[in-house]
Amino acid sequence: MASERLLKLGAAASVAGLMALTAVADVMSATPEPRRIVLCCLAALVPAAVLWQCLRRLAPRTPRMEAHDSAMHHGAPAGRELADTIHALEARLEHAPIALFSIRNAAGAGAVAPLNASARRLLAPGRASAPQDLHQLLAAQTAGQRQLISFDTERGVERALVAVAALTMQGAAQRLAALMPVESELEAEALNAWRELVQVLTHEIMNSLTPVASLSRTACGLLDEAAAGLPADIHADLGTALDAISRRAASLVDFVGSYRSLSTVPQAQPQRVLLEELFDRLSMLIAPQWQALGGKVSFSVEPASLAVMVDPGQLEQALINLLKNASEAITDKAPEAQVRARFSRGGRLRIEVVDNGPGVPEALAAHIFTPFFSTKKQGRGIGLAMVRHLVHANGGTVRYARSVSAGARFMLTF
């Protein structure tokens, strides 16, 4: 309070001094002398400066000025810190590993806009084949819920987990949708589950079949040794029964052993493979078989220098299985197939296997890669299941897509 009283007295004294100098200047204006006028002006600077300082200190201080002075006192401008924080948040949002979308309106239809790089990549060529359909699917989601959705992509139907939250920004209600594609993870888990199931089943079945096959062969030998003491008709009946048991046991051992291959595939050994060279080897191996059936199979690579990091033996086996299925499915005409490798619109490598057969019925398309599933009378349901296993083991995906023309179309993407 004492300092404030002194500041007020100083201000009053400064005002009085300025008024006295003004009066002197009026008196001298009757007989103007430049030297005296300059002296008066210089003398007025001192009380004017004192008055300015007194008024400045007596003026009320705003919180903003105090914050600015405090920031300047500590040597770190608050504006710069705020800008750095905003840039850091924007960088984290941009590079978040999930796709983020904003949806106008708290519920129902509303404009959908991507918020980060993951969302824009999902809508880019090569991923979602119908971005507008994906927008409508997201806009239909209710805030506060999480669920699994499916949408069409260039590689087939893909599943994703979506979670939606409601918020209000600048007085406008909107929703924030987080979309995480999980198709590859779900397929990998399904493959692991099938592999473990097949491993357990084959192990238990083989443990039972092996002694049955061995005992039936032993019984056949004992029957031959005791043939002299048995009536001919009883010997014949026993021989037929034991032979049937032995044959069926051997056939089941071979049948179950084929499924065991699903759980014993060796780990992939990736290396750089020129697809043109790999296709040349496949052509020499497969083309004669197709020619013997009156058909043909062609291979093409664009560009010719196209290469991929895979296990060459496993990729060859996957393509052989697809072509074998195609040749077996085409029975009413000369079989034809094309194997094409090129870059897809999303910048990924795509290998397509297309034939002129009857194709896969739409109702069965979702099951063709499942182990034990087959539409053939003598089929074991291993071929396509093995294809999916081999492709996934090399970091790729395999899809069945409806062909533009008749026939089946399989797409391998790496």
mmCIF file of C-alpha atoms in Angstrom:
data_model
loop_
_atom_site.group_PDB
_atom_site.id
_atom_site.type_symbol
_atom_site.label_atom_id
_atom_site.label_comp_id
_atom_site.label_asym_id
_atom_site.label_seq_id
_atom_site.Cartn_x
_atom_site.Cartn_y
_atom_site.Cartn_z
ATOM 1 C CA MET A 1 0.000 0.000 0.000
ATOM 2 C CA ALA A 2 2.900 2.380 0.835
ATOM 3 C CA SER A 3 4.480 1.749 -2.571
ATOM 4 C CA GLU A 4 1.155 2.441 -4.290
ATOM 5 C CA ARG A 5 0.853 5.781 -2.380
ATOM 6 C CA LEU A 6 4.353 6.773 -3.472
ATOM 7 C CA LEU A 7 3.536 5.923 -7.097
ATOM 8 C CA LYS A 8 0.427 8.130 -6.935
ATOM 9 C CA LEU A 9 2.417 11.033 -5.422
ATOM 10 C CA GLY A 10 5.052 10.638 -8.128
ATOM 11 C CA ALA A 11 2.411 10.692 -10.817
ATOM 12 C CA ALA A 12 0.828 13.856 -9.344
ATOM 13 C CA ALA A 13 4.225 15.591 -9.095
ATOM 14 C CA SER A 14 4.974 14.671 -12.706
ATOM 15 C CA VAL A 15 1.652 16.115 -13.855
ATOM 16 C CA ALA A 16 2.341 19.336 -11.887
ATOM 17 C CA GLY A 17 5.796 19.654 -13.441
ATOM 18 C CA LEU A 18 4.403 19.175 -16.941
ATOM 19 C CA MET A 19 1.734 21.805 -16.301
ATOM 20 C CA ALA A 20 4.383 24.302 -15.050
ATOM 21 C CA LEU A 21 6.532 23.735 -18.124
ATOM 22 C CA THR A 22 3.463 24.231 -20.326
ATOM 23 C CA ALA A 23 2.788 27.594 -18.674
ATOM 24 C CA VAL A 24 6.403 28.706 -19.175
ATOM 25 C CA ALA A 25 6.199 27.682 -22.823
ATOM 26 C CA ASP A 26 3.068 29.830 -23.274
ATOM 27 C CA VAL A 27 4.823 32.869 -21.793
ATOM 28 C CA MET A 28 7.850 32.415 -24.057
ATOM 29 C CA SER A 29 5.696 31.966 -27.139
ATOM 30 C CA ALA A 30 5.162 35.777 -27.153
ATOM 31 C CA THR A 31 8.880 36.291 -27.783
ATOM 32 C CA PRO A 32 9.942 32.988 -29.284
ATOM 33 C CA GLU A 33 13.549 31.968 -28.778
ATOM 34 C CA PRO A 34 14.474 28.521 -30.192
ATOM 35 C CA ARG A 35 17.049 27.811 -27.478
ATOM 36 C CA ARG A 36 14.541 28.268 -24.646
ATOM 37 C CA ILE A 37 11.848 26.222 -26.387
ATOM 38 C CA VAL A 38 14.283 23.299 -26.827
ATOM 39 C CA LEU A 39 15.276 23.531 -23.158
ATOM 40 C CA CYS A 40 11.615 23.408 -22.112
ATOM 41 C CA CYS A 41 11.018 20.315 -24.280
ATOM 42 C CA LEU A 42 14.032 18.541 -22.839
ATOM 43 C CA ALA A 43 12.972 19.438 -19.307
ATOM 44 C CA ALA A 44 9.483 17.961 -20.003
ATOM 45 C CA LEU A 45 10.975 14.526 -20.850
ATOM 46 C CA VAL A 46 11.878 13.794 -17.221
ATOM 47 C CA PRO A 47 8.395 14.272 -15.630
ATOM 48 C CA ALA A 48 6.802 12.552 -18.659
ATOM 49 C CA ALA A 49 8.979 9.449 -18.159
ATOM 50 C CA VAL A 50 8.247 9.406 -14.422
ATOM 51 C CA LEU A 51 4.507 9.673 -15.141
ATOM 52 C CA TRP A 52 4.622 6.762 -17.631
ATOM 53 C CA GLN A 53 6.378 4.455 -15.192
ATOM 54 C CA CYS A 54 3.968 5.346 -12.375
ATOM 55 C CA LEU A 55 0.891 4.731 -14.539
ATOM 56 C CA ARG A 56 2.326 1.458 -15.895
ATOM 57 C CA ARG A 57 2.857 0.062 -12.416
ATOM 58 C CA LEU A 58 -0.505 1.270 -11.165
ATOM 59 C CA ALA A 59 -2.396 -0.308 -14.140
ATOM 60 C CA PRO A 60 -4.236 -3.643 -13.331
ATOM 61 C CA ARG A 61 -2.445 -6.729 -14.770
ATOM 62 C CA THR A 62 -4.370 -9.321 -16.795
ATOM 63 C CA PRO A 63 -3.780 -13.078 -16.330
ATOM 64 C CA ARG A 64 -2.510 -13.333 -19.913
ATOM 65 C CA MET A 65 0.161 -10.709 -19.256
ATOM 66 C CA GLU A 66 1.172 -12.436 -16.052
ATOM 67 C CA ALA A 67 1.422 -15.812 -17.833
ATOM 68 C CA HIS A 68 3.481 -14.261 -20.606
ATOM 69 C CA ASP A 69 5.812 -12.567 -18.121
ATOM 70 C CA SER A 70 6.151 -15.824 -16.188
ATOM 71 C CA ALA A 71 6.977 -17.757 -19.353
ATOM 72 C CA MET A 72 9.497 -15.164 -20.416
ATOM 73 C CA HIS A 73 10.974 -15.196 -16.912
ATOM 74 C CA HIS A 74 11.557 -18.972 -17.156
ATOM 75 C CA GLY A 75 13.020 -18.739 -20.680
ATOM 76 C CA ALA A 76 10.425 -21.005 -22.440
ATOM 77 C CA PRO A 77 7.668 -19.216 -24.388
ATOM 78 C CA ALA A 78 4.292 -20.870 -23.750
ATOM 79 C CA GLY A 79 3.277 -20.520 -27.404
ATOM 80 C CA ARG A 80 6.204 -22.586 -28.591
ATOM 81 C CA GLU A 81 5.497 -25.347 -26.068
ATOM 82 C CA LEU A 82 1.852 -25.448 -27.129
ATOM 83 C CA ALA A 83 2.798 -25.668 -30.805
ATOM 84 C CA ASP A 84 5.248 -28.517 -30.107
ATOM 85 C CA THR A 85 2.563 -30.416 -28.193
ATOM 86 C CA ILE A 86 0.064 -30.000 -31.038
ATOM 87 C CA HIS A 87 2.595 -31.210 -33.626
ATOM 88 C CA ALA A 88 3.425 -34.267 -31.495
ATOM 89 C CA LEU A 89 -0.257 -35.172 -31.153
ATOM 90 C CA GLU A 90 -0.814 -34.772 -34.885
ATOM 91 C CA ALA A 91 2.177 -37.026 -35.656
ATOM 92 C CA ARG A 92 0.906 -39.731 -33.308
ATOM 93 C CA LEU A 93 -2.570 -39.553 -34.805
ATOM 94 C CA GLU A 94 -1.212 -39.704 -38.363
ATOM 95 C CA HIS A 95 0.928 -42.780 -37.718
ATOM 96 C CA ALA A 96 -1.499 -44.662 -35.461
ATOM 97 C CA PRO A 97 -1.631 -48.378 -36.476
ATOM 98 C CA ILE A 98 -5.445 -48.305 -36.719
ATOM 99 C CA ALA A 99 -7.638 -46.517 -39.249
ATOM 100 C CA LEU A 100 -9.502 -43.561 -37.719
ATOM 101 C CA PHE A 101 -12.606 -41.988 -39.277
ATOM 102 C CA SER A 102 -14.815 -39.092 -38.247
ATOM 103 C CA ILE A 103 -18.569 -39.499 -38.751
ATOM 104 C CA ARG A 104 -20.818 -36.458 -38.762
ATOM 105 C CA ASN A 105 -23.878 -36.691 -36.499
ATOM 106 C CA ALA A 106 -24.214 -38.605 -33.248
ATOM 107 C CA ALA A 107 -26.297 -41.345 -34.879
ATOM 108 C CA GLY A 108 -27.529 -42.430 -38.278
ATOM 109 C CA ALA A 109 -26.181 -41.437 -41.663
ATOM 110 C CA GLY A 110 -23.474 -38.798 -41.850
ATOM 111 C CA ALA A 111 -20.442 -37.793 -43.863
ATOM 112 C CA VAL A 112 -17.409 -40.023 -43.196
ATOM 113 C CA ALA A 113 -13.857 -38.685 -43.507
ATOM 114 C CA PRO A 114 -10.474 -40.389 -42.933
ATOM 115 C CA LEU A 115 -8.363 -38.881 -40.156
ATOM 116 C CA ASN A 116 -4.957 -40.567 -40.560
ATOM 117 C CA ALA A 117 -2.667 -42.420 -42.953
ATOM 118 C CA SER A 118 -4.032 -45.882 -42.080
ATOM 119 C CA ALA A 119 -7.551 -44.761 -42.995
ATOM 120 C CA ARG A 120 -6.421 -43.233 -46.275
ATOM 121 C CA ARG A 121 -4.500 -46.403 -47.204
ATOM 122 C CA LEU A 122 -7.611 -48.468 -46.527
ATOM 123 C CA LEU A 123 -9.564 -46.345 -49.025
ATOM 124 C CA ALA A 124 -6.734 -46.201 -51.581
ATOM 125 C CA PRO A 125 -6.750 -48.278 -54.801
ATOM 126 C CA GLY A 126 -5.882 -51.883 -54.073
ATOM 127 C CA ARG A 127 -7.768 -52.143 -50.764
ATOM 128 C CA ALA A 128 -11.473 -51.390 -50.344
ATOM 129 C CA SER A 129 -13.071 -52.013 -53.720
ATOM 130 C CA ALA A 130 -16.124 -49.871 -52.881
ATOM 131 C CA PRO A 131 -15.107 -47.040 -50.478
ATOM 132 C CA GLN A 132 -18.621 -45.583 -50.464
ATOM 133 C CA ASP A 133 -20.036 -48.897 -49.212
ATOM 134 C CA LEU A 134 -17.458 -48.890 -46.416
ATOM 135 C CA HIS A 135 -18.482 -45.316 -45.527
ATOM 136 C CA GLN A 136 -22.132 -46.372 -45.263
ATOM 137 C CA LEU A 137 -21.170 -49.368 -43.154
ATOM 138 C CA LEU A 138 -19.233 -47.171 -40.729
ATOM 139 C CA ALA A 139 -22.006 -44.545 -40.557
ATOM 140 C CA ALA A 140 -24.456 -47.260 -39.545
ATOM 141 C CA GLN A 141 -22.416 -48.162 -36.451
ATOM 142 C CA THR A 142 -23.747 -47.132 -33.025
ATOM 143 C CA ALA A 143 -21.547 -45.273 -30.563
ATOM 144 C CA GLY A 144 -20.265 -47.308 -27.643
ATOM 145 C CA GLN A 145 -20.300 -50.642 -29.467
ATOM 146 C CA ARG A 146 -17.570 -52.898 -30.858
ATOM 147 C CA GLN A 147 -18.233 -55.482 -33.512
ATOM 148 C CA LEU A 148 -16.734 -57.391 -36.433
ATOM 149 C CA ILE A 149 -17.645 -56.139 -39.902
ATOM 150 C CA SER A 150 -16.866 -57.385 -43.407
ATOM 151 C CA PHE A 151 -16.197 -55.353 -46.547
ATOM 152 C CA ASP A 152 -15.060 -56.082 -50.087
ATOM 153 C CA THR A 153 -11.444 -55.446 -51.065
ATOM 154 C CA GLU A 154 -9.365 -56.075 -54.149
ATOM 155 C CA ARG A 155 -8.189 -59.308 -52.475
ATOM 156 C CA GLY A 156 -11.658 -60.514 -51.486
ATOM 157 C CA VAL A 157 -13.852 -60.082 -48.437
ATOM 158 C CA GLU A 158 -11.926 -58.741 -45.445
ATOM 159 C CA ARG A 159 -13.007 -58.620 -41.825
ATOM 160 C CA ALA A 160 -12.211 -55.807 -39.405
ATOM 161 C CA LEU A 161 -12.947 -54.886 -35.804
ATOM 162 C CA VAL A 162 -14.654 -51.496 -35.452
ATOM 163 C CA ALA A 163 -15.214 -49.459 -32.286
ATOM 164 C CA VAL A 164 -17.184 -46.193 -32.256
ATOM 165 C CA ALA A 165 -17.186 -43.384 -29.671
ATOM 166 C CA ALA A 166 -19.394 -40.279 -29.508
ATOM 167 C CA LEU A 167 -18.029 -36.801 -28.867
ATOM 168 C CA THR A 168 -18.913 -33.142 -29.307
ATOM 169 C CA MET A 169 -16.507 -30.666 -30.881
ATOM 170 C CA GLN A 170 -17.226 -26.937 -31.197
ATOM 171 C CA GLY A 171 -20.858 -27.636 -30.355
ATOM 172 C CA ALA A 172 -21.308 -30.254 -33.114
ATOM 173 C CA ALA A 173 -22.052 -33.904 -32.253
ATOM 174 C CA GLN A 174 -20.024 -36.506 -34.133
ATOM 175 C CA ARG A 175 -18.595 -40.003 -33.845
ATOM 176 C CA LEU A 176 -15.047 -41.323 -33.984
ATOM 177 C CA ALA A 177 -14.635 -44.787 -35.546
ATOM 178 C CA ALA A 178 -11.508 -46.899 -35.082
ATOM 179 C CA LEU A 179 -11.163 -49.665 -37.664
ATOM 180 C CA MET A 180 -8.566 -52.441 -37.387
ATOM 181 C CA PRO A 181 -8.401 -55.065 -40.195
ATOM 182 C CA VAL A 182 -7.972 -58.493 -38.604
ATOM 183 C CA GLU A 183 -8.454 -60.844 -41.576
ATOM 184 C CA SER A 184 -4.848 -62.050 -41.625
ATOM 185 C CA GLU A 185 -4.802 -62.553 -37.843
ATOM 186 C CA LEU A 186 -8.101 -64.467 -37.889
ATOM 187 C CA GLU A 187 -6.935 -66.699 -40.722
ATOM 188 C CA ALA A 188 -3.639 -67.363 -38.968
ATOM 189 C CA GLU A 189 -5.484 -68.338 -35.779
ATOM 190 C CA ALA A 190 -7.867 -70.549 -37.749
ATOM 191 C CA LEU A 191 -4.944 -72.265 -39.456
ATOM 192 C CA ASN A 192 -3.218 -72.870 -36.136
ATOM 193 C CA ALA A 193 -6.428 -74.291 -34.672
ATOM 194 C CA TRP A 194 -6.947 -76.622 -37.637
ATOM 195 C CA ARG A 195 -3.328 -77.709 -37.563
ATOM 196 C CA GLU A 196 -3.511 -78.572 -33.869
ATOM 197 C CA LEU A 197 -6.812 -80.409 -34.370
ATOM 198 C CA VAL A 198 -5.464 -82.419 -37.300
ATOM 199 C CA GLN A 199 -2.326 -83.239 -35.352
ATOM 200 C CA VAL A 200 -4.316 -84.588 -32.392
ATOM 201 C CA LEU A 201 -6.780 -86.530 -34.557
ATOM 202 C CA THR A 202 -4.154 -88.115 -36.770
ATOM 203 C CA HIS A 203 -2.063 -89.054 -33.758
ATOM 204 C CA GLU A 204 -4.957 -90.777 -31.983
ATOM 205 C CA ILE A 205 -6.308 -92.458 -35.125
ATOM 206 C CA MET A 206 -2.874 -93.694 -36.148
ATOM 207 C CA ASN A 207 -2.310 -95.119 -32.673
ATOM 208 C CA SER A 208 -5.466 -97.203 -33.134
ATOM 209 C CA LEU A 209 -5.077 -98.124 -36.795
ATOM 210 C CA THR A 210 -1.472 -99.261 -36.681
ATOM 211 C CA PRO A 211 -2.074 -102.233 -34.339
ATOM 212 C CA VAL A 212 -5.265 -103.143 -36.247
ATOM 213 C CA ALA A 213 -3.349 -103.337 -39.516
ATOM 214 C CA SER A 214 -0.526 -105.293 -37.894
ATOM 215 C CA LEU A 215 -2.843 -107.756 -36.128
ATOM 216 C CA SER A 216 -4.885 -108.360 -39.284
ATOM 217 C CA ARG A 217 -1.759 -109.300 -41.217
ATOM 218 C CA THR A 218 -0.673 -111.591 -38.386
ATOM 219 C CA ALA A 219 -4.120 -113.200 -38.282
ATOM 220 C CA CYS A 220 -3.953 -113.867 -42.015
ATOM 221 C CA GLY A 221 -0.666 -115.712 -41.516
ATOM 222 C CA LEU A 222 -2.047 -117.764 -38.621
ATOM 223 C CA LEU A 223 -5.104 -118.623 -40.679
ATOM 224 C CA ASP A 224 -2.948 -119.996 -43.486
ATOM 225 C CA GLU A 225 -1.050 -122.133 -40.986
ATOM 226 C CA ALA A 226 -4.310 -123.551 -39.567
ATOM 227 C CA ALA A 227 -5.937 -124.083 -42.959
ATOM 228 C CA ALA A 228 -5.549 -127.891 -42.807
ATOM 229 C CA GLY A 229 -7.690 -128.155 -39.684
ATOM 230 C CA LEU A 230 -10.527 -125.904 -40.830
ATOM 231 C CA PRO A 231 -13.389 -126.560 -43.197
ATOM 232 C CA ALA A 232 -12.855 -124.960 -46.577
ATOM 233 C CA ASP A 233 -15.862 -122.651 -46.368
ATOM 234 C CA ILE A 234 -14.906 -121.363 -42.871
ATOM 235 C CA HIS A 235 -11.332 -120.824 -43.990
ATOM 236 C CA ALA A 236 -12.521 -118.865 -47.034
ATOM 237 C CA ASP A 237 -14.883 -116.676 -44.966
ATOM 238 C CA LEU A 238 -12.220 -115.914 -42.358
ATOM 239 C CA GLY A 239 -9.685 -115.166 -45.066
ATOM 240 C CA THR A 240 -12.051 -112.748 -46.795
ATOM 241 C CA ALA A 241 -12.886 -110.960 -43.519
ATOM 242 C CA LEU A 242 -9.275 -110.631 -42.421
ATOM 243 C CA ASP A 243 -8.212 -109.451 -45.869
ATOM 244 C CA ALA A 244 -10.944 -106.759 -45.831
ATOM 245 C CA ILE A 245 -9.824 -105.604 -42.372
ATOM 246 C CA SER A 246 -6.195 -105.479 -43.491
ATOM 247 C CA ARG A 247 -6.981 -103.548 -46.673
ATOM 248 C CA ARG A 248 -9.240 -101.010 -44.964
ATOM 249 C CA ALA A 249 -6.745 -100.487 -42.166
ATOM 250 C CA ALA A 250 -3.942 -99.889 -44.674
ATOM 251 C CA SER A 251 -6.152 -97.511 -46.671
ATOM 252 C CA LEU A 252 -7.091 -95.566 -43.539
ATOM 253 C CA VAL A 253 -3.447 -95.334 -42.499
ATOM 254 C CA ASP A 254 -2.651 -93.826 -45.893
ATOM 255 C CA PHE A 255 -5.702 -91.549 -45.705
ATOM 256 C CA VAL A 256 -4.862 -90.220 -42.242
ATOM 257 C CA GLY A 257 -1.207 -89.911 -43.166
ATOM 258 C CA SER A 258 -2.145 -87.484 -45.942
ATOM 259 C CA TYR A 259 -3.791 -85.187 -43.373
ATOM 260 C CA ARG A 260 -0.724 -85.370 -41.190
ATOM 261 C CA SER A 261 1.083 -83.406 -43.899
ATOM 262 C CA LEU A 262 -0.970 -80.330 -42.895
ATOM 263 C CA SER A 263 0.623 -80.296 -39.449
ATOM 264 C CA THR A 264 4.140 -81.221 -40.508
ATOM 265 C CA VAL A 265 4.898 -78.619 -43.182
ATOM 266 C CA PRO A 266 8.494 -77.458 -42.641
ATOM 267 C CA GLN A 267 9.121 -73.819 -41.801
ATOM 268 C CA ALA A 268 9.417 -71.570 -44.852
ATOM 269 C CA GLN A 269 12.922 -70.616 -45.982
ATOM 270 C CA PRO A 270 12.348 -67.355 -47.880
ATOM 271 C CA GLN A 271 14.727 -66.244 -50.591
ATOM 272 C CA ARG A 272 14.585 -63.900 -53.548
ATOM 273 C CA VAL A 273 12.807 -65.738 -56.362
ATOM 274 C CA LEU A 274 12.484 -64.528 -59.936
ATOM 275 C CA LEU A 275 8.948 -65.460 -60.902
ATOM 276 C CA GLU A 276 9.810 -65.872 -64.564
ATOM 277 C CA GLU A 277 12.307 -68.625 -63.694
ATOM 278 C CA LEU A 278 9.879 -70.295 -61.285
ATOM 279 C CA PHE A 279 7.113 -70.231 -63.910
ATOM 280 C CA ASP A 280 9.473 -71.754 -66.492
ATOM 281 C CA ARG A 281 10.118 -74.687 -64.161
ATOM 282 C CA LEU A 282 6.398 -75.131 -63.516
ATOM 283 C CA SER A 283 5.632 -75.017 -67.233
ATOM 284 C CA MET A 284 8.101 -77.794 -67.982
ATOM 285 C CA LEU A 285 6.580 -79.896 -65.188
ATOM 286 C CA ILE A 286 2.866 -79.318 -65.778
ATOM 287 C CA ALA A 287 2.395 -78.427 -69.450
ATOM 288 C CA PRO A 288 2.893 -82.025 -70.748
ATOM 289 C CA GLN A 289 0.138 -83.324 -68.434
ATOM 290 C CA TRP A 290 -2.310 -80.690 -69.661
ATOM 291 C CA GLN A 291 -1.360 -81.368 -73.279
ATOM 292 C CA ALA A 292 -2.085 -85.056 -72.713
ATOM 293 C CA LEU A 293 -5.610 -84.031 -71.672
ATOM 294 C CA GLY A 294 -5.981 -81.941 -74.813
ATOM 295 C CA GLY A 295 -5.651 -78.647 -72.947
ATOM 296 C CA LYS A 296 -3.005 -76.059 -72.205
ATOM 297 C CA VAL A 297 -1.691 -73.933 -69.366
ATOM 298 C CA SER A 298 0.091 -70.606 -69.872
ATOM 299 C CA PHE A 299 2.309 -68.521 -67.598
ATOM 300 C CA SER A 300 3.010 -64.785 -67.778
ATOM 301 C CA VAL A 301 4.975 -62.284 -65.659
ATOM 302 C CA GLU A 302 4.738 -58.501 -65.977
ATOM 303 C CA PRO A 303 7.358 -57.093 -65.768
ATOM 304 C CA ALA A 304 9.769 -59.932 -66.518
ATOM 305 C CA SER A 305 12.070 -58.862 -63.666
ATOM 306 C CA LEU A 306 9.346 -59.362 -61.029
ATOM 307 C CA ALA A 307 10.709 -61.093 -57.911
ATOM 308 C CA VAL A 308 9.351 -62.061 -54.477
ATOM 309 C CA MET A 309 10.784 -63.208 -51.139
ATOM 310 C CA VAL A 310 9.265 -66.676 -50.602
ATOM 311 C CA ASP A 311 10.201 -70.311 -50.197
ATOM 312 C CA PRO A 312 10.339 -71.391 -53.863
ATOM 313 C CA GLY A 313 9.431 -75.012 -53.160
ATOM 314 C CA GLN A 314 6.363 -74.074 -51.127
ATOM 315 C CA LEU A 315 5.121 -71.541 -53.687
ATOM 316 C CA GLU A 316 5.561 -74.126 -56.443
ATOM 317 C CA GLN A 317 3.586 -76.680 -54.427
ATOM 318 C CA ALA A 318 0.755 -74.184 -53.832
ATOM 319 C CA LEU A 319 0.485 -73.433 -57.564
ATOM 320 C CA ILE A 320 0.689 -77.138 -58.447
ATOM 321 C CA ASN A 321 -2.227 -77.872 -56.094
ATOM 322 C CA LEU A 322 -4.337 -75.107 -57.655
ATOM 323 C CA LEU A 323 -3.636 -76.314 -61.189
ATOM 324 C CA LYS A 324 -4.289 -79.938 -60.194
ATOM 325 C CA ASN A 325 -7.687 -78.944 -58.789
ATOM 326 C CA ALA A 326 -8.449 -77.050 -61.999
ATOM 327 C CA SER A 327 -7.600 -80.000 -64.265
ATOM 328 C CA GLU A 328 -9.715 -82.374 -62.136
ATOM 329 C CA ALA A 329 -12.698 -79.984 -62.098
ATOM 330 C CA ILE A 330 -12.843 -79.606 -65.894
ATOM 331 C CA THR A 331 -14.308 -82.829 -67.291
ATOM 332 C CA ASP A 332 -16.589 -81.736 -70.131
ATOM 333 C CA LYS A 333 -14.033 -79.935 -72.329
ATOM 334 C CA ALA A 334 -10.339 -79.340 -72.889
ATOM 335 C CA PRO A 335 -8.915 -77.764 -69.730
ATOM 336 C CA GLU A 336 -7.263 -74.357 -70.001
ATOM 337 C CA ALA A 337 -5.603 -72.285 -67.288
ATOM 338 C CA GLN A 338 -3.612 -69.075 -67.014
ATOM 339 C CA VAL A 339 -1.141 -68.171 -64.285
ATOM 340 C CA ARG A 340 -0.375 -64.434 -64.240
ATOM 341 C CA ALA A 341 1.929 -62.448 -61.945
ATOM 342 C CA ARG A 342 1.868 -58.655 -61.741
ATOM 343 C CA PHE A 343 1.666 -55.753 -59.310
ATOM 344 C CA SER A 344 -1.811 -54.934 -58.052
ATOM 345 C CA ARG A 345 -3.087 -51.359 -57.764
ATOM 346 C CA GLY A 346 -2.099 -51.300 -54.116
ATOM 347 C CA GLY A 347 1.557 -51.963 -54.977
ATOM 348 C CA ARG A 348 1.512 -55.584 -53.800
ATOM 349 C CA LEU A 349 2.458 -58.659 -55.806
ATOM 350 C CA ARG A 350 -0.500 -60.656 -57.080
ATOM 351 C CA ILE A 351 -0.462 -64.104 -58.702
ATOM 352 C CA GLU A 352 -3.723 -65.139 -60.347
ATOM 353 C CA VAL A 353 -4.691 -68.682 -61.347
ATOM 354 C CA VAL A 354 -7.684 -68.653 -63.708
ATOM 355 C CA ASP A 355 -9.269 -71.643 -65.449
ATOM 356 C CA ASN A 356 -12.185 -72.301 -67.800
ATOM 357 C CA GLY A 357 -13.960 -74.782 -65.530
ATOM 358 C CA PRO A 358 -17.360 -74.588 -63.821
ATOM 359 C CA GLY A 359 -16.068 -72.439 -60.950
ATOM 360 C CA VAL A 360 -17.085 -72.722 -57.309
ATOM 361 C CA PRO A 361 -20.745 -72.367 -56.287
ATOM 362 C CA GLU A 362 -21.230 -69.185 -54.280
ATOM 363 C CA ALA A 363 -22.716 -71.095 -51.355
ATOM 364 C CA LEU A 364 -19.543 -73.199 -51.043
ATOM 365 C CA ALA A 365 -16.924 -70.498 -51.666
ATOM 366 C CA ALA A 366 -16.525 -69.729 -47.958
ATOM 367 C CA HIS A 367 -15.633 -73.369 -47.139
ATOM 368 C CA ILE A 368 -13.272 -74.475 -49.883
ATOM 369 C CA PHE A 369 -10.098 -73.770 -47.855
ATOM 370 C CA THR A 370 -11.360 -75.697 -44.814
ATOM 371 C CA PRO A 371 -9.582 -79.007 -44.115
ATOM 372 C CA PHE A 372 -11.707 -82.148 -44.769
ATOM 373 C CA PHE A 373 -14.098 -80.180 -47.015
ATOM 374 C CA SER A 374 -14.396 -81.437 -50.582
ATOM 375 C CA THR A 375 -17.029 -81.568 -53.320
ATOM 376 C CA LYS A 376 -15.345 -84.520 -55.077
ATOM 377 C CA LYS A 377 -16.530 -88.068 -54.484
ATOM 378 C CA GLN A 378 -13.029 -89.285 -53.664
ATOM 379 C CA GLY A 379 -11.741 -85.932 -52.401
ATOM 380 C CA ARG A 380 -9.987 -85.630 -49.059
ATOM 381 C CA GLY A 381 -10.202 -81.858 -48.628
ATOM 382 C CA ILE A 382 -6.448 -81.367 -48.423
ATOM 383 C CA GLY A 383 -5.407 -79.604 -51.635
ATOM 384 C CA LEU A 384 -6.802 -76.101 -51.047
ATOM 385 C CA ALA A 385 -6.227 -76.298 -47.286
ATOM 386 C CA MET A 386 -2.562 -76.991 -48.047
ATOM 387 C CA VAL A 387 -2.488 -74.068 -50.510
ATOM 388 C CA ARG A 388 -3.716 -71.663 -47.845
ATOM 389 C CA HIS A 389 -1.263 -73.065 -45.307
ATOM 390 C CA LEU A 390 1.717 -72.707 -47.672
ATOM 391 C CA VAL A 391 0.780 -69.182 -48.782
ATOM 392 C CA HIS A 392 0.262 -67.946 -45.210
ATOM 393 C CA ALA A 393 3.539 -69.523 -44.126
ATOM 394 C CA ASN A 394 5.232 -67.229 -46.666
ATOM 395 C CA GLY A 395 3.498 -64.050 -45.519
ATOM 396 C CA GLY A 396 0.782 -63.991 -48.187
ATOM 397 C CA THR A 397 -2.954 -64.456 -48.496
ATOM 398 C CA VAL A 398 -5.040 -66.526 -50.897
ATOM 399 C CA ARG A 399 -8.611 -65.700 -51.936
ATOM 400 C CA TYR A 400 -11.196 -67.120 -54.238
ATOM 401 C CA ALA A 401 -12.777 -64.444 -56.417
ATOM 402 C CA ARG A 402 -15.614 -64.717 -58.874
ATOM 403 C CA SER A 403 -14.209 -64.627 -62.365
ATOM 404 C CA VAL A 404 -15.503 -62.145 -64.926
ATOM 405 C CA SER A 405 -16.072 -65.050 -67.289
ATOM 406 C CA ALA A 406 -16.823 -68.681 -66.457
ATOM 407 C CA GLY A 407 -14.342 -70.595 -64.371
ATOM 408 C CA ALA A 408 -12.519 -70.316 -61.072
ATOM 409 C CA ARG A 409 -10.140 -67.512 -60.121
ATOM 410 C CA PHE A 410 -7.702 -67.712 -57.227
ATOM 411 C CA MET A 411 -5.587 -64.751 -56.143
ATOM 412 C CA LEU A 412 -2.364 -65.087 -54.179
ATOM 413 C CA THR A 413 -1.164 -61.772 -52.723
ATOM 414 C CA PHE A 414 2.251 -61.090 -51.160
#
